[in-house]
Coordinates of C-alpha atoms in Angstrom, one line a residue:
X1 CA 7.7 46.2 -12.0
X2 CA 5.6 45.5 -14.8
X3 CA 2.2 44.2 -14.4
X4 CA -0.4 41.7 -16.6
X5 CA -3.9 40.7 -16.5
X6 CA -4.5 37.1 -15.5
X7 CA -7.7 34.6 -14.8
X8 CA -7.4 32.4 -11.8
X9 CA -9.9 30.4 -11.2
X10 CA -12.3 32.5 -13.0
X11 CA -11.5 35.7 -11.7
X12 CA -9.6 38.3 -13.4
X13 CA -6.3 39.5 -11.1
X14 CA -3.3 42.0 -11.7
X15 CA -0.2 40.7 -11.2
X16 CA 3.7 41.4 -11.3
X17 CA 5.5 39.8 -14.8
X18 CA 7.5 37.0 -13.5
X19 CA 5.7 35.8 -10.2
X20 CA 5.7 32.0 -9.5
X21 CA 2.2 29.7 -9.5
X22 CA 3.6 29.5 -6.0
X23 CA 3.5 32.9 -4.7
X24 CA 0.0 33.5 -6.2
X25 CA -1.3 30.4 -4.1
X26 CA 0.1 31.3 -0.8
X27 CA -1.9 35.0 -1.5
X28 CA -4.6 33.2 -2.0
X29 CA -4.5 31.3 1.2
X30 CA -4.7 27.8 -0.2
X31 CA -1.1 26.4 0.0
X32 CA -1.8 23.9 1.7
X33 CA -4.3 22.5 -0.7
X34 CA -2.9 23.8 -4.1
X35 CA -0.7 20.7 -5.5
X36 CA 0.0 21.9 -9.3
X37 CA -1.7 24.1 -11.7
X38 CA -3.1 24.3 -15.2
X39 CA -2.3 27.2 -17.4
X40 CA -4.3 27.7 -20.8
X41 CA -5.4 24.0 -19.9
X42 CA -1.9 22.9 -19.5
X43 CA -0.2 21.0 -16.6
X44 CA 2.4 23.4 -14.6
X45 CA 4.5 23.0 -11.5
X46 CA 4.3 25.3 -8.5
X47 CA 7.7 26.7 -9.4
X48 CA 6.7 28.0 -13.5
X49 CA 6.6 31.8 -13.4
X50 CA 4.0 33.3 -14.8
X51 CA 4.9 36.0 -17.8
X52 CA 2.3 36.9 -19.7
X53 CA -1.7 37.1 -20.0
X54 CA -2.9 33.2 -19.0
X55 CA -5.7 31.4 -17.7
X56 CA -4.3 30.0 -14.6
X57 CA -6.5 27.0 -13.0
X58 CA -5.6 25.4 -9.1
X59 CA -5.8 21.9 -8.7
X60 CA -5.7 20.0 -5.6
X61 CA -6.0 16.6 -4.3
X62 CA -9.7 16.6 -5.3
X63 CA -8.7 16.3 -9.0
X64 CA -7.3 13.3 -10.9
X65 CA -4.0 15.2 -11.6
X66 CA -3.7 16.9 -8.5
X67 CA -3.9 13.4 -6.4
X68 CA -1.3 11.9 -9.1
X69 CA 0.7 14.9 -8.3
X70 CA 0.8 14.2 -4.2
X71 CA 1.0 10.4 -4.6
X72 CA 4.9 10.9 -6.5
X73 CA 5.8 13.6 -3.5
X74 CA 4.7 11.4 -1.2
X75 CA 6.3 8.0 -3.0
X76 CA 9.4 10.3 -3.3
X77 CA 8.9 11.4 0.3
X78 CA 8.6 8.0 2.0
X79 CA 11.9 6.9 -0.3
X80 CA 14.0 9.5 1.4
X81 CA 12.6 8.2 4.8
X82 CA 13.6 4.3 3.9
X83 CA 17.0 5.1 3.2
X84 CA 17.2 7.4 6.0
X85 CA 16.0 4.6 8.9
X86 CA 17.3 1.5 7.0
X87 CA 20.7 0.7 6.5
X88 CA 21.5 0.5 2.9
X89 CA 23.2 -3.3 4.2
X90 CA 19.8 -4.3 4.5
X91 CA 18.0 -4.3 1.2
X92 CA 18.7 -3.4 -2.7
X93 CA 15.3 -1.8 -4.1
X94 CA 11.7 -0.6 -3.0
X95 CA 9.4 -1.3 -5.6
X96 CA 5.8 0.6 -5.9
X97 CA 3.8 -2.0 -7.6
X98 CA 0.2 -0.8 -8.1
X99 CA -2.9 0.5 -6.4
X100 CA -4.8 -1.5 -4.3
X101 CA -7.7 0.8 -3.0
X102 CA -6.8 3.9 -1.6
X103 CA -3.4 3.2 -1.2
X104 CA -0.3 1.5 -3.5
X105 CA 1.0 -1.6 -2.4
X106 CA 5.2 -1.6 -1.9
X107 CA 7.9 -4.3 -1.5
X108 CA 11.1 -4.4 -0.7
X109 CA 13.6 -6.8 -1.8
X110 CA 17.0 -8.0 -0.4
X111 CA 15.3 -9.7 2.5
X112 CA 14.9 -7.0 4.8
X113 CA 11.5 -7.9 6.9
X114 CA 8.9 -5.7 7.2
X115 CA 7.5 -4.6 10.4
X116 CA 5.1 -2.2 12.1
X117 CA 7.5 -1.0 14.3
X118 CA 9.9 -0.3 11.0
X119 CA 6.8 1.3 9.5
X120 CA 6.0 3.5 11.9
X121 CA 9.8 4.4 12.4
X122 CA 9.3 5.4 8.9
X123 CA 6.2 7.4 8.8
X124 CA 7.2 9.4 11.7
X125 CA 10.4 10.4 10.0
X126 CA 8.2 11.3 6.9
X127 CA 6.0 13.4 9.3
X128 CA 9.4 15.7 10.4
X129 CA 9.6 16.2 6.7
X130 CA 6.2 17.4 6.1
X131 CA 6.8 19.3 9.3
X132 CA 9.7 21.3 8.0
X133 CA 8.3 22.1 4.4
X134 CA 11.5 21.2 2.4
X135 CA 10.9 22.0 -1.5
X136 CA 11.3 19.1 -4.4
X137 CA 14.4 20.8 -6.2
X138 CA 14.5 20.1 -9.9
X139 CA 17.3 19.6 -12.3
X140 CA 17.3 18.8 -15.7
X141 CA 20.4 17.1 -17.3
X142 CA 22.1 15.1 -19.8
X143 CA 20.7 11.6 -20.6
X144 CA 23.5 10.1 -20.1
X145 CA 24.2 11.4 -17.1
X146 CA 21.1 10.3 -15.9
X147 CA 21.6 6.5 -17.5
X148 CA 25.2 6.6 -15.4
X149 CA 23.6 7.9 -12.1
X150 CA 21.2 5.4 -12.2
X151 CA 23.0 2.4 -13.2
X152 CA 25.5 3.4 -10.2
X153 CA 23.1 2.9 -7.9
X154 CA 21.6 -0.1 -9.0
X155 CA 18.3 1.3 -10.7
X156 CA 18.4 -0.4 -13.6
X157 CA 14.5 0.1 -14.4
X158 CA 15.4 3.5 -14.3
X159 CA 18.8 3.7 -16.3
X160 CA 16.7 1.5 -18.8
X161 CA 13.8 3.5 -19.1
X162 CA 16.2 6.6 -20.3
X163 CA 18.0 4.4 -22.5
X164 CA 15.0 4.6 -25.0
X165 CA 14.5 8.3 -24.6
X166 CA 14.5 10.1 -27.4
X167 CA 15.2 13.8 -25.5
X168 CA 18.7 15.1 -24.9
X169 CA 17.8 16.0 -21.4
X170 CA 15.6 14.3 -18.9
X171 CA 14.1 16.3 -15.6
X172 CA 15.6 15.1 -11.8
X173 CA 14.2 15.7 -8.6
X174 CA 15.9 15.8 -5.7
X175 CA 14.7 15.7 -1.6
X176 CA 17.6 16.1 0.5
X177 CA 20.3 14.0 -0.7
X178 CA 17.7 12.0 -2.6
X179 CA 17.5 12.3 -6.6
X180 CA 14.9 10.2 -8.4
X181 CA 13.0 10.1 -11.7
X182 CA 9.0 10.8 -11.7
X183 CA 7.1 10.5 -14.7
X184 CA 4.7 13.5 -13.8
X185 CA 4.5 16.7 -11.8
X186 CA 5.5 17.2 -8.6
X187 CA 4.4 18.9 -5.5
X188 CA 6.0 22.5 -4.4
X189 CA 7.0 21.2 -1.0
X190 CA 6.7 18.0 1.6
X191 CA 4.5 21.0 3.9
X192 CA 1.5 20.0 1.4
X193 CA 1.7 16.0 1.6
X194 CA 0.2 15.9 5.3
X195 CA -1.9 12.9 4.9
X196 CA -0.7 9.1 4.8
X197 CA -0.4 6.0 6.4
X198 CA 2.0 2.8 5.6
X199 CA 0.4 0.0 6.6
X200 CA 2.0 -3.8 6.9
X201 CA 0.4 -6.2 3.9
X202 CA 1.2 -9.2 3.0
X203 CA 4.8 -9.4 2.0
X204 CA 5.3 -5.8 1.6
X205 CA 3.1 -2.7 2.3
X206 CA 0.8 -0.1 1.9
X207 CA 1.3 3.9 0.7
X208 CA -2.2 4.7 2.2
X209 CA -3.7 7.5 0.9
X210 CA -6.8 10.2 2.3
X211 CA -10.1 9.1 1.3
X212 CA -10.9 11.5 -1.4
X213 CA -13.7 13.8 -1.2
X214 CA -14.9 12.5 2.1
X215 CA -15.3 14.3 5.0
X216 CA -11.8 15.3 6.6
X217 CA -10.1 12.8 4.2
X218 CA -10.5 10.3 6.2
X219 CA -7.5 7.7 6.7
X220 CA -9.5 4.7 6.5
X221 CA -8.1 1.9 4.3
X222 CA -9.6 -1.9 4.1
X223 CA -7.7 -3.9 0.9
X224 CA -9.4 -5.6 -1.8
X225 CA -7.9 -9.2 -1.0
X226 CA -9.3 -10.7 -3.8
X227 CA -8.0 -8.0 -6.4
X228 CA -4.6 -8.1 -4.6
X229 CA -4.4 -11.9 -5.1
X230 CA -5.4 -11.5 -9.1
X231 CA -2.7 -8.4 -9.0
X232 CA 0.1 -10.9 -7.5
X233 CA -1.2 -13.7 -10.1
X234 CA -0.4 -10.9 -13.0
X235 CA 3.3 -10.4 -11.3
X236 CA 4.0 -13.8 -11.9
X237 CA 3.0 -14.0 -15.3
X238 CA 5.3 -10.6 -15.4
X239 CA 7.9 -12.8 -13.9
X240 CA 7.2 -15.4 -16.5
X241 CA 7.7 -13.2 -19.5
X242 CA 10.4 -11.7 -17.5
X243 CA 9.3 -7.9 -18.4
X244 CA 8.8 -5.9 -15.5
X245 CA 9.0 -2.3 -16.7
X246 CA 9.0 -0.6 -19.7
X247 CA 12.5 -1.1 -20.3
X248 CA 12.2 -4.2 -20.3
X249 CA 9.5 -4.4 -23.1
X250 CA 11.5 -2.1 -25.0
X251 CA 14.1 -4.7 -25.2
X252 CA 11.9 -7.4 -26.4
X253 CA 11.5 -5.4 -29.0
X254 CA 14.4 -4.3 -30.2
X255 CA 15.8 -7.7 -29.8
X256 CA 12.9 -9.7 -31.9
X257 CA 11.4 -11.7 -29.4
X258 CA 8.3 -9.7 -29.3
X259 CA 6.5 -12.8 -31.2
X260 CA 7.2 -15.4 -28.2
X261 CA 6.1 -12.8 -25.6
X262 CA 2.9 -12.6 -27.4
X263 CA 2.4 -16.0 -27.5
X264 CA 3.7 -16.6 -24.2
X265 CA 1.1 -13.8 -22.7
X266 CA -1.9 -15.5 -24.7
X267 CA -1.1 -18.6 -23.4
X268 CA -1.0 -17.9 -19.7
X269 CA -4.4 -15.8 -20.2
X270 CA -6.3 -18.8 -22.0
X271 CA -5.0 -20.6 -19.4
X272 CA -6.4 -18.6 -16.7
X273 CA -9.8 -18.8 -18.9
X274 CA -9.6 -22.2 -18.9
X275 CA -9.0 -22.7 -15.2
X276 CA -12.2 -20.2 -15.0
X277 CA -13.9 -22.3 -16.8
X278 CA -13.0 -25.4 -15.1
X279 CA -14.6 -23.9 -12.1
X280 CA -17.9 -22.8 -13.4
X281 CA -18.6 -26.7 -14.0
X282 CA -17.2 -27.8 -10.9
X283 CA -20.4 -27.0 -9.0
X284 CA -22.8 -28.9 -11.3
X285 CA -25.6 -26.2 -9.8
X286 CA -24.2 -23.3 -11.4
X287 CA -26.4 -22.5 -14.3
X288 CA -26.0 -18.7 -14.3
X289 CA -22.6 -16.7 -14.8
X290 CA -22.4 -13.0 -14.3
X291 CA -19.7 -11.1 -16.1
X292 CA -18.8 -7.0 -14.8
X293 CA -16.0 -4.3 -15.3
X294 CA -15.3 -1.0 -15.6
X295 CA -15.1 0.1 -19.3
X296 CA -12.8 -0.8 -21.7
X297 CA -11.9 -3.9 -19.8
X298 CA -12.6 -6.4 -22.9
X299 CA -16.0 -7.9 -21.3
X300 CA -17.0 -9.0 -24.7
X301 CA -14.2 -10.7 -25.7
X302 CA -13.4 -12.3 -22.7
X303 CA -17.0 -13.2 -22.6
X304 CA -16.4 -15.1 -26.1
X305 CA -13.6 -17.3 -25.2
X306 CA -14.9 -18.4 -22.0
X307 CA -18.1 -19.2 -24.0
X308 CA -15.4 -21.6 -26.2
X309 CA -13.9 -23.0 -23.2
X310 CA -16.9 -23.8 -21.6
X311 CA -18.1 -25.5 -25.0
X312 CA -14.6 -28.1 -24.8
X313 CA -16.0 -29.1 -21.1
X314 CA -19.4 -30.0 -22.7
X315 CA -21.9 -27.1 -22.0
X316 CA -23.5 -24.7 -24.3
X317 CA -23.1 -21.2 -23.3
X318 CA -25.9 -19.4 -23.7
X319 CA -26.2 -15.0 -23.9
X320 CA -28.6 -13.2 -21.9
X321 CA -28.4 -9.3 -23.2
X322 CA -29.2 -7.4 -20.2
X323 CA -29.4 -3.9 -21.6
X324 CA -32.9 -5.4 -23.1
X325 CA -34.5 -5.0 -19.5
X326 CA -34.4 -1.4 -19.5
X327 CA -37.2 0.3 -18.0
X328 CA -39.6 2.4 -20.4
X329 CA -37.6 5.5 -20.8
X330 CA -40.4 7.6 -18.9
X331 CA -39.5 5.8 -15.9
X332 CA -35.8 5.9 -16.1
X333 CA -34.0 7.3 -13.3
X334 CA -31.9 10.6 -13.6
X335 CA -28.7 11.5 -12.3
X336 CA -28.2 15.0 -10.1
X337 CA -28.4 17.2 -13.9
X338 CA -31.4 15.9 -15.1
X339 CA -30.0 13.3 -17.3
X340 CA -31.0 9.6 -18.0
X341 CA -28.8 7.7 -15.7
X342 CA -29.0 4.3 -18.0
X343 CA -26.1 3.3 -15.9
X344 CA -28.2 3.4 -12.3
X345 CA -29.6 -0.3 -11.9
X346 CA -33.0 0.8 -11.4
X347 CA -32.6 2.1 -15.0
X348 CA -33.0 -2.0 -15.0
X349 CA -36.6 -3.7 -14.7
X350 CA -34.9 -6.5 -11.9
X351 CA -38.0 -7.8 -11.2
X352 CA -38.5 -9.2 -14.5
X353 CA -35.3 -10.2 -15.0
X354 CA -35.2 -12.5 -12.0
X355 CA -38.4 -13.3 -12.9
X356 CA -37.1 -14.9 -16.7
X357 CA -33.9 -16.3 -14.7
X358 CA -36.2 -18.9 -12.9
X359 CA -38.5 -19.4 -15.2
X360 CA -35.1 -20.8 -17.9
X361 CA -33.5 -22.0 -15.0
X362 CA -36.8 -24.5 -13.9
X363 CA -36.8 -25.5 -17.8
X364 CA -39.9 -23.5 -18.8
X365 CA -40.4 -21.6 -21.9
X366 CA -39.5 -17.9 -22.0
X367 CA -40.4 -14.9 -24.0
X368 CA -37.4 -12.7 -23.9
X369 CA -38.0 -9.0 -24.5
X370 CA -36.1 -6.7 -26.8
X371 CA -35.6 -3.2 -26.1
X372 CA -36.3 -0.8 -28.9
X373 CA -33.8 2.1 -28.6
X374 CA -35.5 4.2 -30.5
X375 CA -39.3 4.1 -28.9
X376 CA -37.6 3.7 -25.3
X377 CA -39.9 0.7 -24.8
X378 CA -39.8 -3.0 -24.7
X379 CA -41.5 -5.1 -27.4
X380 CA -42.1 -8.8 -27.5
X381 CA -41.0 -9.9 -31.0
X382 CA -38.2 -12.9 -30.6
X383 CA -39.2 -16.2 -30.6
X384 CA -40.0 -18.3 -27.0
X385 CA -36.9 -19.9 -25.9
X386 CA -36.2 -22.8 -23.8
X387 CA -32.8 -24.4 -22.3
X388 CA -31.5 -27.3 -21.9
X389 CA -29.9 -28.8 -18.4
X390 CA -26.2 -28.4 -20.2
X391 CA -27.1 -24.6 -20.9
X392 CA -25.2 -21.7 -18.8
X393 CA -26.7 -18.5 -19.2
X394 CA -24.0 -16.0 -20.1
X395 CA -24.9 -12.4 -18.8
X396 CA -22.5 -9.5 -19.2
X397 CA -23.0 -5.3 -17.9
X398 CA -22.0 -3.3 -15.0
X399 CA -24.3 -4.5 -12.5
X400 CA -23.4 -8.2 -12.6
X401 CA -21.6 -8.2 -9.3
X402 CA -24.5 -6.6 -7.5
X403 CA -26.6 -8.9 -6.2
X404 CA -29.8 -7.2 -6.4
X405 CA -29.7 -7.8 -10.1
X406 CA -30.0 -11.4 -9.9
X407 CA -31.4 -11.6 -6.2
X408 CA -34.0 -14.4 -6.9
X409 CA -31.2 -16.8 -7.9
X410 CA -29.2 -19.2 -5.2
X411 CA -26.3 -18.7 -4.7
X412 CA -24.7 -21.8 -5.6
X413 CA -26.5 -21.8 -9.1
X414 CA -24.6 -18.4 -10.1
X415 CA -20.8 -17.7 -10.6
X416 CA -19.3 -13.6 -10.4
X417 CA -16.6 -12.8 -12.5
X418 CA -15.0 -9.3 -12.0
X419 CA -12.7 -8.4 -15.4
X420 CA -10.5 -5.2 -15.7
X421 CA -7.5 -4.3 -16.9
X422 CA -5.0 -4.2 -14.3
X423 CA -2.1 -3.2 -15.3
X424 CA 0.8 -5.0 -13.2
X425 CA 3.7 -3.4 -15.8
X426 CA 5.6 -0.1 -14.3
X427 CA 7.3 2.5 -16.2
X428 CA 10.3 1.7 -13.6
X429 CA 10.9 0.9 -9.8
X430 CA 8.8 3.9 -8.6
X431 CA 6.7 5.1 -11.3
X432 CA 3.6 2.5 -11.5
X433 CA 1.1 2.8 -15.0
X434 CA -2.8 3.9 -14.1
X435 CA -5.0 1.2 -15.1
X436 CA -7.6 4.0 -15.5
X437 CA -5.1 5.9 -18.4
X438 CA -4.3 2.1 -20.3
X439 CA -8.2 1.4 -20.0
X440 CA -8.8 5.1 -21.6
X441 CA -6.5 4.7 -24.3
X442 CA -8.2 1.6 -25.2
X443 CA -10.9 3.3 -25.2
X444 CA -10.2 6.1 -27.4
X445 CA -9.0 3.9 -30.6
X446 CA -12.3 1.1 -30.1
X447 CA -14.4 4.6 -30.1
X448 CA -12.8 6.1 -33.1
X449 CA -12.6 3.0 -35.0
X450 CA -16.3 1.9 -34.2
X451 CA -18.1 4.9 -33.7
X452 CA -15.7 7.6 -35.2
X453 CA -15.5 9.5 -31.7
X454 CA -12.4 12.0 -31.6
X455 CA -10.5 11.8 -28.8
X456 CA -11.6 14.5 -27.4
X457 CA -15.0 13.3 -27.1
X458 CA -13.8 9.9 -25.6
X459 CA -11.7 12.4 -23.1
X460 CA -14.3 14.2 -22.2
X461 CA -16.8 11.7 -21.6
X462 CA -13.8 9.9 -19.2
X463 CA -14.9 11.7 -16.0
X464 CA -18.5 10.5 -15.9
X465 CA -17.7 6.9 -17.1
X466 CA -15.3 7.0 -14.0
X467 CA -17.8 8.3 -11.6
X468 CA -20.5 5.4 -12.7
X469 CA -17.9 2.8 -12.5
X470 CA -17.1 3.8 -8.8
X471 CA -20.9 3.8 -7.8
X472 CA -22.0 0.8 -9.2
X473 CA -19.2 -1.6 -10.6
X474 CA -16.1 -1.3 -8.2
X475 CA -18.1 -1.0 -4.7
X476 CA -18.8 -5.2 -6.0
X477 CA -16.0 -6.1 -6.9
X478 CA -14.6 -8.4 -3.5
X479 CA -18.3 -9.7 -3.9
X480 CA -16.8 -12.0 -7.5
X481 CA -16.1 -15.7 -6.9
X482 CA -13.3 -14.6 -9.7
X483 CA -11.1 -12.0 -11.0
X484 CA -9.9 -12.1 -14.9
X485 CA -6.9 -9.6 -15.7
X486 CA -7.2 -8.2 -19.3
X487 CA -4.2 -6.3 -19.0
X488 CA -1.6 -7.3 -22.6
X489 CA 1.9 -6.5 -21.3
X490 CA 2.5 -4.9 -24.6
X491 CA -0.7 -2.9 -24.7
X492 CA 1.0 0.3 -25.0
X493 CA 3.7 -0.6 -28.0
X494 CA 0.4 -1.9 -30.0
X495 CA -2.1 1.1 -29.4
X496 CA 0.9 3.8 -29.6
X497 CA 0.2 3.7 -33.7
X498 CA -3.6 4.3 -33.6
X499 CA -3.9 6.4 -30.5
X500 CA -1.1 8.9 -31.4
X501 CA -2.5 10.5 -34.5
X502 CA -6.2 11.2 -32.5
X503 CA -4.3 12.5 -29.2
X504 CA -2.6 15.0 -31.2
X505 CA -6.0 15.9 -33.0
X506 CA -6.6 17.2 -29.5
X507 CA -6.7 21.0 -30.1
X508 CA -4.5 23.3 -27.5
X509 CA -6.8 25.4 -25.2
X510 CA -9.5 22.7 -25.0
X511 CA -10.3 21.2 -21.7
X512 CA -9.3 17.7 -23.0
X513 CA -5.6 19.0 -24.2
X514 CA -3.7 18.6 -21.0
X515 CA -5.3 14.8 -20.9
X516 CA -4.4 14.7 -24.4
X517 CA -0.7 15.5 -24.0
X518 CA 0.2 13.8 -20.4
X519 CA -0.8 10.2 -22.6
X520 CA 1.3 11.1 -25.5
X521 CA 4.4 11.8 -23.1
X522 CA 3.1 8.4 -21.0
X523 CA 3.3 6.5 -25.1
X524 CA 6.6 8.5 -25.6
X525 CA 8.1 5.9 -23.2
X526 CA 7.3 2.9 -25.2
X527 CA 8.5 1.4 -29.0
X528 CA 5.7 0.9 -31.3
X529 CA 5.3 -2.4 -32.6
X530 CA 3.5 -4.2 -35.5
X531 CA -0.1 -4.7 -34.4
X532 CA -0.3 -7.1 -36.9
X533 CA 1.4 -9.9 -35.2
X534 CA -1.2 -9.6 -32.5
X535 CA -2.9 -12.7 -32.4
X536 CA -6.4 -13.0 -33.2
X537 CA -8.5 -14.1 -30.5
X538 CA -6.7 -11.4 -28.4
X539 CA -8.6 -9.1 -26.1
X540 CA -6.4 -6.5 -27.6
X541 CA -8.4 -7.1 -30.7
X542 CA -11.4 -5.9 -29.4
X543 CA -10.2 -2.0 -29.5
X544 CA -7.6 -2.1 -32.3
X545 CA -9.9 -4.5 -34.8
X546 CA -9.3 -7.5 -37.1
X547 CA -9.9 -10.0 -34.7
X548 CA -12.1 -13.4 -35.0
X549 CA -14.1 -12.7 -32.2
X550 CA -15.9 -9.7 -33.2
X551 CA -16.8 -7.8 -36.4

């Protein structure tokens, strides 16, 4: 049998012409932690053979792509189980909405009630599966084969979503008798997806999922209720607009009544806005409002129009720029490689701060400081400022949930607004959209427009921007007296025009590549649209340009 030189993980190994990424895990001993692979920086299933000289590179549940890859076995895994305990008599379609913590939150509709003893029925039957290892069997076949299979069985997200493919063929999985559609890899086997919960919430449930990265993946799950109310808020709207999946947006379009969905959509969020702002003035104590979210969320913006709607109810808004309370540079903290961690809130001079906070808020005059970015110190060169008893400070970063950053200030004179984009669209019944990939591609055309960052450098950068936002923005988040979803249902359709050309920019063998291409294939599902007829004053504006908000 003929033999070639390969690297895995690092290490330079012979190996028979032909052998699967499956066989070369089990030799290594980590099959049961090994959910997909990489080779020459591209995504792979267990089952690809490997037939000439690669670079071969294990991921697991540890890795963004390998926890992806075990959240659609075990999506397709707890499907199988639902038919298999529930008569089909008693319901039409499970739904996987979105992620809610460390879990994704499920319904089922057709009036079937959900129970624990139905859930745990369930879950043990999902546990035999696990138990007896059975492989995810692939198929590819024709389109329309798939459209017909689908549509027989009610999927109608599904037989939709392939409508607008452009491929000849489309890639089926199948678990037993099961056969689904997954928009991304899939595990080897069930024997790997040994980890899970379901868990009875509010009218549906829970997919729980191992704490990642903590010790023994621990099963612990406690649900953002506030985010999970905002989420539900976003489902109406969805039900409003009457676009619940891709397919249906692609229809919309194709059908010209894109224009009244944008309206529609800009309506319900200045609404929202609106109601937000209503609420800040409620309380005539509150003088201060915070405003925090992970990047790409559309802070400013949204900062901006609740400014204007705050205006109509009589007060003047007034900004407070906290990125000029950085410490001296000397004194910044550092994260564990020696870097400035600007994004740590000690990198933040509190003290002072707070201090300035009570001063304005008691009606005395205030120097503000700015910070000079290029000396790494604070200078004293603005004009003394004073404000008025119909002021509200305005203050907008990543810390404003925390309440060490404005611990000097009651309570009732403050009000915590926690903004991301949380996208409540799914590609189909089973295949939710990552907040984390909409906010990224956002991202990647505000960066190259404004700062003329490739996309690989807004790729590459993704990791650490993640790891800041889960240290110091989302561990806040229940802590908001309000949630503001920035998510535009057609998002996608707008960006697809801009983002495409700097995602395929991304050069093959980079690290950055396989990112590069799983976005293109998740923008492959959608039509592009005219980003022209996107209103003005939309947050969308804020990435793609030519708003009236910003320059």
């Amino acid at each position: 049998m003929e033999e070639i030189q390969v690297v895995v993980e690092e290490k330079e190994i012979t190996v028979e012409k032909g052998i699967t990424l499956y066989d070369l895990v089990k030799r290594s001993g980590e099959k049961d932690r090994v959910l997909v692979a990489k080779v020459n920086g591209v995504m792979r299933e267990l089952t690809q053979t490997v037939d000439a000289p690669c670079e071969i590179e294990y991921l697991t549940y540890d890795d963004t792509e390998g926890r992806r890859t075990y959240v659609r076995g075990l999506i397709m895994m707890m499907l199988r189980a639902f038919y298999k305990e529930v008569p089909s008599d008693q319901f039409d379609n499970i739904t996987v909405h979105y992620a809610l913590d460390n879990g994704y939150y499920c319904t089922v509709s057709g009036g079937m009630r959900i129970t624990e003893a139905k859930l745990e029925k369930i879950a043990k039957r999902m546990r035999s599966y696990v138990e007896a290892d059975e492989r995810f069997e692939k198929k590819s076949v024709d389109v329309a084969d798939g459209i017909q299979y689908f549509e027989e069985r009610g999927m109608f997200a599904k037989s939709k979503l392939l409508k607008y493919r452009r491929v000849s063929n489309v890639n089926l999985y199948s678990l037993g008798k099961v056969v689904d559609y997954f928009y991304g890899e899939m595990p080897y086997s069930t024997g790997v997806l040994k980890k899970f919960d379901l868990v009875k919430y509010d009218k549906g449930f829970v997919l729980v999922l191992p704490q990642r990265k903590k010790k023994n993946y621990r099963m612990d799950y406690h649900p953002s209720h506030k985010l999970h109310r905002e989420l539900k808020r976003s489902e109406e709207w969805i039900d409003t607009l009457k676009v619940a999946n891709v397919g249906d947006l692609n229809d919309v379009i194709c059908h010209g009544s894109l224009r009244q969905l944008m309206l529609v959509q800009e309506a319900l969020q200045e609404k929202r806005i609106g109601d937000l702002a209503d609420r800040v003035v409620k309380n005539p104590k509150t003088r201060l409002v915070t405003i925090a979210g992970p990047s790409s969320s559309g802070k400013t913006t949204f900062s901006y129009r609740l400014s204007a709607q705050l205006a109509t109810l009589g007060k003047r808004p007034h900004p407070i720029a906290m990125d000029d309370y950085f410490v001296n540079r000397v004194d910044t903290p550092r994260d564990e490689e020696g870097n400035y961690d600007y994004e740590n809130i000690s990198a933040l001079d509190t003290a002072l701060f707070n201090e300035h906070l009570q001063r304005l808020l008691s009606g005395d005059e205030v120097q503000l400081p700015t910070y000079n970015f290029i000396t790494g110190k604070r200078q004293y060169d603005k004009p003394p400022i004073r404000i008025g008893e119909d002021e509200i400070l305005i203050v907008e970063g990543i810390h404003g949930l925390n309440e060490k950053l404005t611990s000097k200030i009651p309570k009732d004179q403050k009000f915590k607004i926690y903004i991301s984009a949380l996208t409540a669209l799914n590609i189909d019944e089973h295949n939710y959209i990552s907040t984390s990939d909409s906010r990224l591609l956002r991202r990647i055309v505000r960066d190259a427009r404004t700062r003329g960052h490739s996309a690989a450098h807004s790729i590459s950068m993704w990791e650490a921007v993640r790891r800041g936002e889960k240290k110091n923005i989302f561990p806040y988040q229940e802590e908001a007296d309000a949630m503001f979803n920035s998510s535009i249902i057609y998002e996608a359709a707008a960006l697809k025009t801009y983002v495409e050309p700097l995602l395929f920019a991304v050069e093959r063998g980079t690290k950055e590549y396989s990112v590069a291409q799983k976005l293109l294939k998740f923008l492959d599902y959608f039509l592009s649209i005219d980003s022209t007829e996107v209103p003005l004053n939309s947050i969308l504006r804020e990435f793609i340009g030519g708003g009236i908000l910003l320059n």
